[in-house]
PDB file of C-alpha atoms in Angstrom:
ATOM      1  CA  MET M 842      16.634  36.873   6.543  1.00 45.00           C
ATOM      2  CA  THR M 843      15.342  33.273   7.415  1.00 54.00           C
ATOM      3  CA  ALA M 844      12.832  30.534   6.150  1.00 72.00           C
ATOM      4  CA  THR M 845      10.068  32.223   7.607  1.00 82.00           C
ATOM      5  CA  PRO M 846       8.452  35.220   5.871  1.00 86.00           C
ATOM      6  CA  ASP M 847       8.637  38.420   8.677  1.00 89.00           C
ATOM      7  CA  ALA M 848       6.058  41.452   8.230  1.00 90.00           C
ATOM      8  CA  LEU M 849       7.588  43.025   5.537  1.00 91.00           C
ATOM      9  CA  ASP M 850       7.693  39.927   3.630  1.00 92.00           C
ATOM     10  CA  ARG M 851       3.825  39.071   4.095  1.00 91.00           C
ATOM     11  CA  ARG M 852       2.904  42.337   3.166  1.00 91.00           C
ATOM     12  CA  LEU M 853       4.680  42.281  -0.049  1.00 93.00           C
ATOM     13  CA  ILE M 854       3.326  38.909  -0.528  1.00 92.00           C
ATOM     14  CA  ASN M 855      -0.066  39.830   0.043  1.00 89.00           C
ATOM     15  CA  ALA M 856       0.375  43.435  -2.082  1.00 91.00           C
ATOM     16  CA  LEU M 857       2.037  41.518  -4.998  1.00 92.00           C
ATOM     17  CA  GLN M 858      -0.469  38.708  -5.747  1.00 86.00           C
ATOM     18  CA  GLY M 859      -1.758  40.096  -9.127  1.00 82.00           C
ATOM     19  CA  GLY M 860      -1.660  43.461 -10.456  1.00 88.00           C
ATOM     20  CA  PHE M 861       2.610  43.798 -10.969  1.00 96.00           C
ATOM     21  CA  PRO M 862       2.541  46.430 -13.048  1.00 97.00           C
ATOM     22  CA  ILE M 863       3.498  46.453 -16.960  1.00 98.00           C
ATOM     23  CA  VAL M 864       5.969  49.443 -17.193  1.00 98.00           C
ATOM     24  CA  PRO M 865       9.824  49.603 -17.698  1.00 98.00           C
ATOM     25  CA  ARG M 866      10.532  49.845 -13.909  1.00 98.00           C
ATOM     26  CA  PRO M 867       7.454  47.740 -11.988  1.00 98.00           C
ATOM     27  CA  PHE M 868       9.407  47.368  -8.985  1.00 98.00           C
ATOM     28  CA  ALA M 869      10.340  50.780  -8.539  1.00 98.00           C
ATOM     29  CA  ALA M 870       6.239  51.530  -9.005  1.00 97.00           C
ATOM     30  CA  VAL M 871       5.423  48.689  -6.441  1.00 96.00           C
ATOM     31  CA  ALA M 872       8.305  49.891  -3.891  1.00 96.00           C
ATOM     32  CA  ASP M 873       6.798  53.670  -4.228  1.00 96.00           C
ATOM     33  CA  ALA M 874       3.433  52.594  -3.270  1.00 93.00           C
ATOM     34  CA  LEU M 875       4.698  50.621  -0.356  1.00 93.00           C
ATOM     35  CA  GLY M 876       7.006  53.171   0.419  1.00 94.00           C
ATOM     36  CA  LEU M 877       9.833  50.892   0.178  1.00 95.00           C
ATOM     37  CA  ASP M 878      13.450  50.754  -1.864  1.00 96.00           C
ATOM     38  CA  GLU M 879      13.086  49.271  -5.205  1.00 98.00           C
ATOM     39  CA  ASP M 880      16.407  47.102  -4.992  1.00 98.00           C
ATOM     40  CA  GLU M 881      14.833  45.916  -1.393  1.00 97.00           C
ATOM     41  CA  VAL M 882      11.872  44.841  -2.864  1.00 97.00           C
ATOM     42  CA  ILE M 883      13.661  42.949  -5.514  1.00 98.00           C
ATOM     43  CA  GLY M 884      15.959  41.266  -2.991  1.00 97.00           C
ATOM     44  CA  ARG M 885      13.149  40.479  -0.863  1.00 96.00           C
ATOM     45  CA  ILE M 886      11.474  38.335  -3.624  1.00 97.00           C
ATOM     46  CA  ALA M 887      14.433  36.861  -4.874  1.00 97.00           C
ATOM     47  CA  HIS M 888      14.951  35.667  -1.193  1.00 96.00           C
ATOM     48  CA  LEU M 889      11.092  34.431  -0.924  1.00 95.00           C
ATOM     49  CA  VAL M 890      11.289  32.599  -4.420  1.00 94.00           C
ATOM     50  CA  GLU M 891      15.053  31.251  -3.275  1.00 94.00           C
ATOM     51  CA  VAL M 892      13.661  29.686   0.060  1.00 92.00           C
ATOM     52  CA  GLY M 893      10.342  28.462  -1.539  1.00 89.00           C
ATOM     53  CA  ILE M 894       7.687  30.778   0.257  1.00 91.00           C
ATOM     54  CA  LEU M 895       7.078  31.834  -3.145  1.00 92.00           C
ATOM     55  CA  SER M 896       6.791  29.059  -5.960  1.00 88.00           C
ATOM     56  CA  ARG M 897       7.593  31.810  -8.527  1.00 91.00           C
ATOM     57  CA  PHE M 898       7.212  35.611  -9.251  1.00 96.00           C
ATOM     58  CA  GLY M 899       5.728  36.309 -12.640  1.00 95.00           C
ATOM     59  CA  PRO M 900       2.795  35.542 -15.136  1.00 94.00           C
ATOM     60  CA  MET M 901       0.164  32.757 -13.966  1.00 91.00           C
ATOM     61  CA  LEU M 902      -1.006  31.297 -17.294  1.00 88.00           C
ATOM     62  CA  ASP M 903      -4.523  30.126 -18.107  1.00 87.00           C
ATOM     63  CA  ALA M 904      -3.376  26.827 -20.076  1.00 83.00           C
ATOM     64  CA  GLU M 905      -6.985  26.469 -21.759  1.00 85.00           C
ATOM     65  CA  ARG M 906      -6.744  30.204 -23.069  1.00 86.00           C
ATOM     66  CA  LEU M 907      -3.575  28.945 -24.633  1.00 86.00           C
ATOM     67  CA  GLY M 908      -5.055  26.212 -26.665  1.00 85.00           C
ATOM     68  CA  GLY M 909      -4.591  23.400 -23.744  1.00 89.00           C
ATOM     69  CA  ALA M 910      -7.097  21.407 -21.555  1.00 93.00           C
ATOM     70  CA  VAL M 911      -7.338  20.219 -17.691  1.00 93.00           C
ATOM     71  CA  CYS M 912      -9.780  18.065 -15.995  1.00 96.00           C
ATOM     72  CA  LEU M 913     -10.110  16.973 -12.611  1.00 97.00           C
ATOM     73  CA  CYS M 914     -10.606  13.202 -11.920  1.00 98.00           C
ATOM     74  CA  ALA M 915     -10.652  10.853  -9.266  1.00 98.00           C
ATOM     75  CA  LEU M 916     -10.330   7.232  -8.676  1.00 97.00           C
ATOM     76  CA  ALA M 917     -11.790   4.894  -6.256  1.00 97.00           C
ATOM     77  CA  VAL M 918      -8.248   2.973  -5.094  1.00 98.00           C
ATOM     78  CA  PRO M 919      -8.570  -0.335  -2.887  1.00 98.00           C
ATOM     79  CA  ALA M 920      -6.520   0.542   0.208  1.00 97.00           C
ATOM     80  CA  GLU M 921      -4.186  -2.272  -0.798  1.00 98.00           C
ATOM     81  CA  ARG M 922      -3.257  -0.823  -4.076  1.00 98.00           C
ATOM     82  CA  PHE M 923      -3.179   2.557  -3.504  1.00 98.00           C
ATOM     83  CA  GLU M 924       0.493   3.104  -3.423  1.00 97.00           C
ATOM     84  CA  ALA M 925       0.772   1.163  -6.391  1.00 98.00           C
ATOM     85  CA  VAL M 926      -1.490   3.207  -8.143  1.00 98.00           C
ATOM     86  CA  ALA M 927      -0.312   6.332  -7.031  1.00 97.00           C
ATOM     87  CA  ALA M 928       3.435   5.534  -8.437  1.00 97.00           C
ATOM     88  CA  ILE M 929       1.597   4.647 -11.400  1.00 97.00           C
ATOM     89  CA  LEU M 930       0.385   8.032 -11.782  1.00 97.00           C
ATOM     90  CA  ALA M 931       3.591   9.669 -10.977  1.00 95.00           C
ATOM     91  CA  ASP M 932       4.950   8.402 -13.936  1.00 93.00           C
ATOM     92  CA  LEU M 933       2.506   9.397 -16.214  1.00 94.00           C
ATOM     93  CA  PRO M 934       3.601  13.004 -17.657  1.00 89.00           C
ATOM     94  CA  ALA M 935      -0.378  14.334 -18.117  1.00 92.00           C
ATOM     95  CA  VAL M 936      -0.843  14.198 -14.751  1.00 94.00           C
ATOM     96  CA  ALA M 937      -0.140  17.537 -13.053  1.00 88.00           C
ATOM     97  CA  HIS M 938      -1.345  17.235  -9.603  1.00 89.00           C
ATOM     98  CA  ASN M 939      -2.625  14.147  -7.426  1.00 95.00           C
ATOM     99  CA  TYR M 940      -3.949  14.349  -3.792  1.00 95.00           C
ATOM    100  CA  GLU M 941      -5.146  11.647  -1.356  1.00 96.00           C
ATOM    101  CA  ARG M 942      -8.587  12.752   0.208  1.00 96.00           C
ATOM    102  CA  ARG M 943     -10.745  10.637   2.384  1.00 92.00           C
ATOM    103  CA  HIS M 944     -13.465   9.521   0.508  1.00 94.00           C
ATOM    104  CA  ALA M 945     -14.920   6.515  -1.441  1.00 94.00           C
ATOM    105  CA  LEU M 946     -13.019   8.358  -4.382  1.00 96.00           C
ATOM    106  CA  ASN M 947     -10.093   8.522  -2.675  1.00 97.00           C
ATOM    107  CA  MET M 948      -7.393   9.452  -5.214  1.00 98.00           C
ATOM    108  CA  TRP M 949      -8.053  13.044  -7.189  1.00 98.00           C
ATOM    109  CA  PHE M 950      -5.795  14.306  -9.630  1.00 97.00           C
ATOM    110  CA  VAL M 951      -5.660  16.653 -12.565  1.00 95.00           C
ATOM    111  CA  LEU M 952      -4.963  15.869 -15.970  1.00 96.00           C
ATOM    112  CA  ALA M 953      -3.306  18.549 -18.100  1.00 91.00           C
ATOM    113  CA  THR M 954      -2.648  18.394 -21.814  1.00 91.00           C
ATOM    114  CA  GLU M 955      -1.788  20.444 -24.622  1.00 86.00           C
ATOM    115  CA  THR M 956      -5.421  19.671 -26.584  1.00 91.00           C
ATOM    116  CA  PRO M 957      -8.837  19.005 -25.516  1.00 92.00           C
ATOM    117  CA  ALA M 958      -8.808  16.139 -27.321  1.00 93.00           C
ATOM    118  CA  GLY M 959      -5.473  14.779 -25.178  1.00 94.00           C
ATOM    119  CA  ILE M 960      -7.774  14.715 -21.841  1.00 96.00           C
ATOM    120  CA  GLU M 961      -9.547  11.365 -23.109  1.00 96.00           C
ATOM    121  CA  ALA M 962      -6.556   9.834 -24.342  1.00 96.00           C
ATOM    122  CA  ALA M 963      -4.908  10.698 -21.002  1.00 97.00           C
ATOM    123  CA  ALA M 964      -7.705   9.424 -18.833  1.00 98.00           C
ATOM    124  CA  ARG M 965      -8.154   5.993 -20.922  1.00 97.00           C
ATOM    125  CA  ALA M 966      -4.432   5.808 -20.812  1.00 97.00           C
ATOM    126  CA  VAL M 967      -4.874   5.885 -16.581  1.00 98.00           C
ATOM    127  CA  GLU M 968      -7.922   3.610 -16.672  1.00 98.00           C
ATOM    128  CA  ALA M 969      -5.226   0.914 -18.982  1.00 97.00           C
ATOM    129  CA  ALA M 970      -2.670   1.362 -16.565  1.00 97.00           C
ATOM    130  CA  THR M 971      -4.336   0.730 -13.377  1.00 98.00           C
ATOM    131  CA  GLY M 972      -7.693  -1.226 -14.604  1.00 98.00           C
ATOM    132  CA  LEU M 973      -9.736   1.040 -12.810  1.00 98.00           C
ATOM    133  CA  THR M 974     -12.695   3.486 -13.707  1.00 97.00           C
ATOM    134  CA  VAL M 975     -11.516   7.215 -13.904  1.00 97.00           C
ATOM    135  CA  ALA M 976     -14.680   9.444 -12.561  1.00 97.00           C
ATOM    136  CA  ARG M 977     -14.298  12.874 -15.347  1.00 97.00           C
ATOM    137  CA  PHE M 978     -15.117  16.061 -13.515  1.00 97.00           C
ATOM    138  CA  PRO M 979     -14.457  18.513 -16.327  1.00 96.00           C
ATOM    139  CA  LYS M 980     -15.347  22.046 -15.430  1.00 94.00           C
ATOM    140  CA  GLU M 981     -18.565  23.187 -16.717  1.00 96.00           C
ATOM    141  CA  ARG M 982     -18.703  26.770 -15.404  1.00 95.00           C
ATOM    142  CA  GLU M 983     -15.865  28.842 -13.558  1.00 92.00           C
ATOM    143  CA  TYR M 984     -17.322  30.995 -10.826  1.00 92.00           C
ATOM    144  CA  PHE M 985     -14.051  32.750  -9.614  1.00 73.00           C
ATOM    145  CA  ILE M 986     -10.183  31.892  -9.554  1.00 62.00           C
ATOM    146  CA  GLY M 987      -8.839  34.020  -6.938  1.00 57.00           C
ATOM    147  CA  MET M 988      -5.917  31.819  -6.066  1.00 56.00           C
ATOM    148  CA  ARG M 989      -5.102  34.544  -3.379  1.00 61.00           C
ATOM    149  CA  VAL M 990      -3.807  33.609   0.029  1.00 61.00           C
ATOM    150  CA  GLU M 991      -3.528  35.553   3.148  1.00 66.00           C
ATOM    151  CA  ALA M 992       0.261  35.306   3.999  1.00 63.00           C
TER     152      ALA M 992
ATOM    153  CA  MET P1486      -7.474  36.460 -29.744  1.00 66.00           C
ATOM    154  CA  MET P1487      -5.354  33.697 -30.379  1.00 78.00           C
ATOM    155  CA  PRO P1488      -1.646  34.358 -28.839  1.00 85.00           C
ATOM    156  CA  ASP P1489       0.639  34.271 -32.288  1.00 91.00           C
ATOM    157  CA  ASP P1490       4.124  32.208 -31.828  1.00 92.00           C
ATOM    158  CA  THR P1491       6.004  35.289 -30.601  1.00 96.00           C
ATOM    159  CA  ASP P1492       3.319  35.629 -27.956  1.00 95.00           C
ATOM    160  CA  ARG P1493       3.904  31.815 -27.234  1.00 92.00           C
ATOM    161  CA  ARG P1494       7.487  32.084 -27.002  1.00 95.00           C
ATOM    162  CA  LEU P1495       7.427  35.051 -24.467  1.00 96.00           C
ATOM    163  CA  LEU P1496       5.334  33.226 -22.201  1.00 94.00           C
ATOM    164  CA  ALA P1497       7.363  30.064 -22.597  1.00 90.00           C
ATOM    165  CA  ALA P1498      10.268  32.426 -21.472  1.00 94.00           C
ATOM    166  CA  VAL P1499       8.665  33.847 -18.437  1.00 94.00           C
ATOM    167  CA  GLN P1500       6.287  31.067 -17.078  1.00 88.00           C
ATOM    168  CA  ALA P1501       9.090  29.650 -14.448  1.00 87.00           C
ATOM    169  CA  GLY P1502       9.076  33.612 -13.343  1.00 94.00           C
ATOM    170  CA  LEU P1503      10.086  37.010 -14.441  1.00 97.00           C
ATOM    171  CA  PRO P1504      13.957  37.876 -14.167  1.00 98.00           C
ATOM    172  CA  LEU P1505      14.197  39.572 -10.635  1.00 98.00           C
ATOM    173  CA  VAL P1506      15.893  43.047 -11.754  1.00 98.00           C
ATOM    174  CA  ARG P1507      15.158  46.769 -12.006  1.00 98.00           C
ATOM    175  CA  GLU P1508      13.857  46.291 -15.720  1.00 98.00           C
ATOM    176  CA  PRO P1509      12.571  42.890 -15.969  1.00 98.00           C
ATOM    177  CA  TYR P1510      10.651  43.069 -19.047  1.00 98.00           C
ATOM    178  CA  ARG P1511      13.897  44.521 -21.135  1.00 98.00           C
ATOM    179  CA  ALA P1512      15.842  41.709 -19.849  1.00 98.00           C
ATOM    180  CA  VAL P1513      13.173  39.228 -21.162  1.00 98.00           C
ATOM    181  CA  ALA P1514      13.015  41.293 -24.286  1.00 98.00           C
ATOM    182  CA  GLU P1515      16.893  41.082 -24.940  1.00 97.00           C
ATOM    183  CA  ARG P1516      16.793  37.329 -24.004  1.00 96.00           C
ATOM    184  CA  LEU P1517      14.158  36.808 -27.022  1.00 97.00           C
ATOM    185  CA  GLY P1518      15.694  39.632 -29.518  1.00 97.00           C
ATOM    186  CA  LEU P1519      12.711  41.519 -29.037  1.00 97.00           C
ATOM    187  CA  ASP P1520      11.931  45.228 -27.931  1.00 97.00           C
ATOM    188  CA  ALA P1521      10.782  46.110 -24.189  1.00 98.00           C
ATOM    189  CA  ALA P1522       7.873  48.226 -25.612  1.00 98.00           C
ATOM    190  CA  ASP P1523       6.911  45.196 -27.667  1.00 98.00           C
ATOM    191  CA  VAL P1524       7.062  42.713 -24.699  1.00 98.00           C
ATOM    192  CA  MET P1525       5.442  45.164 -22.339  1.00 98.00           C
ATOM    193  CA  ALA P1526       2.270  45.433 -25.062  1.00 98.00           C
ATOM    194  CA  ARG P1527       1.994  41.759 -25.675  1.00 97.00           C
ATOM    195  CA  LEU P1528       1.843  41.033 -21.762  1.00 97.00           C
ATOM    196  CA  GLU P1529      -0.711  43.622 -21.553  1.00 97.00           C
ATOM    197  CA  ARG P1530      -2.568  42.003 -24.379  1.00 96.00           C
ATOM    198  CA  LEU P1531      -2.431  38.680 -23.233  1.00 96.00           C
ATOM    199  CA  LEU P1532      -3.683  40.038 -19.820  1.00 95.00           C
ATOM    200  CA  ALA P1533      -6.402  41.608 -21.420  1.00 94.00           C
ATOM    201  CA  SER P1534      -7.595  38.479 -23.088  1.00 92.00           C
ATOM    202  CA  GLY P1535      -7.204  36.075 -20.097  1.00 90.00           C
ATOM    203  CA  ALA P1536      -4.173  34.069 -21.426  1.00 92.00           C
ATOM    204  CA  VAL P1537      -2.737  35.398 -18.542  1.00 94.00           C
ATOM    205  CA  ARG P1538      -4.455  35.452 -15.505  1.00 90.00           C
ATOM    206  CA  ARG P1539      -2.574  37.971 -13.453  1.00 92.00           C
ATOM    207  CA  ILE P1540       1.171  38.738 -12.963  1.00 96.00           C
ATOM    208  CA  GLY P1541       2.976  38.498  -9.366  1.00 95.00           C
ATOM    209  CA  ALA P1542       3.976  36.354  -6.386  1.00 94.00           C
ATOM    210  CA  VAL P1543       2.618  32.981  -6.755  1.00 89.00           C
ATOM    211  CA  PRO P1544       2.940  31.653  -3.024  1.00 87.00           C
ATOM    212  CA  ASN P1545       3.570  27.940  -1.930  1.00 85.00           C
ATOM    213  CA  HIS P1546       0.652  27.513   0.332  1.00 82.00           C
ATOM    214  CA  TYR P1547       2.303  24.826   2.397  1.00 81.00           C
ATOM    215  CA  ARG P1548       5.647  27.357   3.148  1.00 84.00           C
ATOM    216  CA  LEU P1549       2.962  30.029   4.215  1.00 84.00           C
ATOM    217  CA  GLY P1550       1.724  27.381   6.878  1.00 84.00           C
ATOM    218  CA  LEU P1551      -1.706  26.707   4.839  1.00 87.00           C
ATOM    219  CA  ILE P1552      -1.206  23.025   5.289  1.00 88.00           C
ATOM    220  CA  HIS P1553      -4.775  22.218   5.461  1.00 92.00           C
ATOM    221  CA  ASN P1554      -7.238  22.262   2.471  1.00 92.00           C
ATOM    222  CA  GLY P1555     -10.396  21.239   1.616  1.00 95.00           C
ATOM    223  CA  MET P1556     -12.264  20.426  -1.452  1.00 97.00           C
ATOM    224  CA  THR P1557     -15.826  21.519  -0.205  1.00 98.00           C
ATOM    225  CA  VAL P1558     -18.711  19.988  -2.675  1.00 98.00           C
ATOM    226  CA  TRP P1559     -22.251  20.734  -2.727  1.00 98.00           C
ATOM    227  CA  ASP P1560     -25.386  19.253  -4.573  1.00 98.00           C
ATOM    228  CA  VAL P1561     -27.597  22.064  -5.415  1.00 98.00           C
ATOM    229  CA  ALA P1562     -30.576  22.456  -8.063  1.00 97.00           C
ATOM    230  CA  ASP P1563     -29.108  23.015 -11.472  1.00 96.00           C
ATOM    231  CA  ALA P1564     -31.456  25.691 -11.714  1.00 96.00           C
ATOM    232  CA  GLU P1565     -29.793  27.879  -8.523  1.00 96.00           C
ATOM    233  CA  VAL P1566     -25.968  26.341  -9.101  1.00 97.00           C
ATOM    234  CA  ASP P1567     -25.076  29.675 -11.299  1.00 97.00           C
ATOM    235  CA  ARG P1568     -26.418  31.947  -8.659  1.00 96.00           C
ATOM    236  CA  LEU P1569     -24.847  30.050  -5.852  1.00 97.00           C
ATOM    237  CA  GLY P1570     -21.627  29.443  -7.557  1.00 97.00           C
ATOM    238  CA  ALA P1571     -21.303  33.000  -8.203  1.00 95.00           C
ATOM    239  CA  ALA P1572     -22.085  33.976  -4.531  1.00 95.00           C
ATOM    240  CA  VAL P1573     -19.610  31.079  -2.858  1.00 96.00           C
ATOM    241  CA  GLY P1574     -16.588  32.275  -5.641  1.00 94.00           C
ATOM    242  CA  ALA P1575     -16.905  35.826  -4.201  1.00 93.00           C
ATOM    243  CA  LEU P1576     -16.415  35.018  -0.668  1.00 93.00           C
ATOM    244  CA  ASP P1577     -12.615  35.863  -0.212  1.00 89.00           C
ATOM    245  CA  PHE P1578     -11.167  32.885   1.212  1.00 92.00           C
ATOM    246  CA  VAL P1579     -12.487  30.381  -1.716  1.00 93.00           C
ATOM    247  CA  THR P1580      -9.491  30.011  -3.859  1.00 88.00           C
ATOM    248  CA  HIS P1581     -11.335  27.908  -6.591  1.00 90.00           C
ATOM    249  CA  CYS P1582     -15.007  27.644  -7.649  1.00 96.00           C
ATOM    250  CA  TYR P1583     -16.473  25.642 -10.286  1.00 97.00           C
ATOM    251  CA  ARG P1584     -19.615  23.709 -11.488  1.00 98.00           C
ATOM    252  CA  ARG P1585     -18.975  20.115 -12.370  1.00 98.00           C
ATOM    253  CA  PRO P1586     -20.989  17.512 -13.783  1.00 97.00           C
ATOM    254  CA  ARG P1587     -22.493  14.606 -10.988  1.00 97.00           C
ATOM    255  CA  ALA P1588     -21.108  11.187 -10.993  1.00 94.00           C
ATOM    256  CA  LEU P1589     -24.320   9.360  -9.613  1.00 90.00           C
ATOM    257  CA  PRO P1590     -24.755   7.375  -7.605  1.00 87.00           C
ATOM    258  CA  LEU P1591     -21.391   7.675  -5.902  1.00 87.00           C
ATOM    259  CA  TRP P1592     -21.272  11.413  -6.325  1.00 95.00           C
ATOM    260  CA  PRO P1593     -24.485  13.835  -6.301  1.00 97.00           C
ATOM    261  CA  TYR P1594     -22.437  16.864  -6.179  1.00 98.00           C
ATOM    262  CA  ASN P1595     -22.242  19.706  -8.655  1.00 98.00           C
ATOM    263  CA  LEU P1596     -20.523  22.529  -7.325  1.00 98.00           C
ATOM    264  CA  PHE P1597     -17.135  22.577  -5.608  1.00 98.00           C
ATOM    265  CA  ALA P1598     -15.460  25.020  -3.768  1.00 97.00           C
ATOM    266  CA  MET P1599     -11.537  24.850  -2.578  1.00 95.00           C
ATOM    267  CA  VAL P1600     -10.420  26.139   0.874  1.00 95.00           C
ATOM    268  CA  HIS P1601      -7.250  26.156   2.435  1.00 93.00           C
ATOM    269  CA  GLY P1602      -6.012  27.122   6.376  1.00 93.00           C
ATOM    270  CA  ARG P1603      -3.568  26.572   8.963  1.00 92.00           C
ATOM    271  CA  THR P1604      -5.364  24.180  11.223  1.00 94.00           C
ATOM    272  CA  ALA P1605      -8.235  21.528  10.559  1.00 95.00           C
ATOM    273  CA  ASP P1606     -10.472  23.826  12.620  1.00 97.00           C
ATOM    274  CA  GLU P1607      -9.929  26.535  10.306  1.00 96.00           C
ATOM    275  CA  ILE P1608     -10.897  24.728   7.211  1.00 96.00           C
ATOM    276  CA  ASP P1609     -14.085  23.506   9.039  1.00 97.00           C
ATOM    277  CA  ASP P1610     -15.024  26.946   9.832  1.00 97.00           C
ATOM    278  CA  LYS P1611     -14.861  28.190   6.140  1.00 97.00           C
ATOM    279  CA  ARG P1612     -17.092  24.853   5.222  1.00 98.00           C
ATOM    280  CA  ALA P1613     -19.373  26.244   7.791  1.00 98.00           C
ATOM    281  CA  ALA P1614     -19.696  29.994   6.504  1.00 98.00           C
ATOM    282  CA  ILE P1615     -20.291  28.364   2.665  1.00 98.00           C
ATOM    283  CA  ALA P1616     -23.022  26.397   4.369  1.00 98.00           C
ATOM    284  CA  ARG P1617     -24.714  29.529   6.008  1.00 97.00           C
ATOM    285  CA  LEU P1618     -24.260  30.985   2.513  1.00 97.00           C
ATOM    286  CA  ILE P1619     -26.071  28.365   0.643  1.00 97.00           C
ATOM    287  CA  GLY P1620     -28.749  27.601   3.311  1.00 96.00           C
ATOM    288  CA  ASP P1621     -31.793  25.768   2.534  1.00 95.00           C
ATOM    289  CA  ALA P1622     -30.720  25.335  -1.280  1.00 96.00           C
ATOM    290  CA  CYS P1623     -27.798  22.627  -0.027  1.00 96.00           C
ATOM    291  CA  ARG P1624     -29.235  19.066  -0.783  1.00 97.00           C
ATOM    292  CA  ALA P1625     -26.234  17.172   0.532  1.00 97.00           C
ATOM    293  CA  SER P1626     -22.669  18.293   0.827  1.00 97.00           C
ATOM    294  CA  ASP P1627     -19.076  17.075   1.848  1.00 97.00           C
ATOM    295  CA  MET P1628     -15.650  18.066   2.539  1.00 97.00           C
ATOM    296  CA  LEU P1629     -12.872  16.190   1.414  1.00 97.00           C
ATOM    297  CA  PRO P1630      -9.991  17.307   2.988  1.00 94.00           C
ATOM    298  CA  SER P1631      -6.302  16.283   1.573  1.00 90.00           C
ATOM    299  CA  THR P1632      -4.467  13.666   3.407  1.00 86.00           C
ATOM    300  CA  ARG P1633      -1.261  13.430   1.559  1.00 87.00           C
ATOM    301  CA  ILE P1634       0.153  15.466  -1.773  1.00 84.00           C
ATOM    302  CA  LEU P1635       0.966  12.625  -4.071  1.00 88.00           C
ATOM    303  CA  LYS P1636       2.428  14.613  -7.200  1.00 81.00           C
ATOM    304  CA  LYS P1637       2.346  18.261  -7.667  1.00 77.00           C
ATOM    305  CA  THR P1638       4.180  19.696 -10.999  1.00 69.00           C
ATOM    306  CA  GLY P1639       3.505  23.116 -12.548  1.00 57.00           C
ATOM    307  CA  LEU P1640       1.597  23.345 -15.516  1.00 55.00           C
ATOM    308  CA  ARG P1641       3.866  24.161 -18.535  1.00 57.00           C
ATOM    309  CA  ILE P1642       3.121  25.060 -22.012  1.00 56.00           C
ATOM    310  CA  GLY P1643       5.688  24.529 -24.835  1.00 52.00           C
ATOM    311  CA  ALA P1644       7.280  26.902 -26.608  1.00 41.00           C
TER     312      ALA P1644
END
């Protein structure tokens, strides 16, 4: 096996992006459904995690249902300050993801905090540290969250 | 139903991944001093309540070759946004779809849909497919491709 998923790896990834059974021998149940061997399924998943094709294998949590909060935010960062501002956000633990995007609002990040009140405090901390105004885009409604990708 | 302390301990123990062994729930149970049946019953409840969205493989988009992503954004009438959001969110290639507030004058868009692809053309095609679905209801739209990941850490809950 290499760091590139083969056809069977892709089949496993596509079949396993949800619905992993909650039974005593879940890998055996998956293996049966796909016509594979239990230990081969376990070995392939372990390999895919090890080489980083899978970030992890397990439950995906909904932070908000666990009392936490997340909020998409954006900054319009002057080009000459872009790297410095990115470094400031990299050091703030409340910033979970940060992406450069092509737009006047050129830096898009997600704040994740343990409580809803923490979001406003974190947004203000970003403003204090950068001197820039944080555009806040809290989700008002979620239509679907598939997060499935075709391997 | 809010998760209790044992649920939170369980989630903290498995959020980085399930043990990759024949009986993963038993292995978790043993680590926490719980019963395997209790762990399974708790996960079933957490899944049913939505605290756990799903259990399975969490792919790294980049490693699967999906190196392009575009945040497509749409300005549609407030009266139409829920109907259109449900339709856009149901497209199989849309990975996230949300209604969010506008930030006028810079940002007139109230509907956000994320798309991924192996090439720049692929995300352009997906944007075009969403545009066809929204049709005349679209007053303005844009797509913001990601040009660089500046930071990416997983969301983590405390025990």
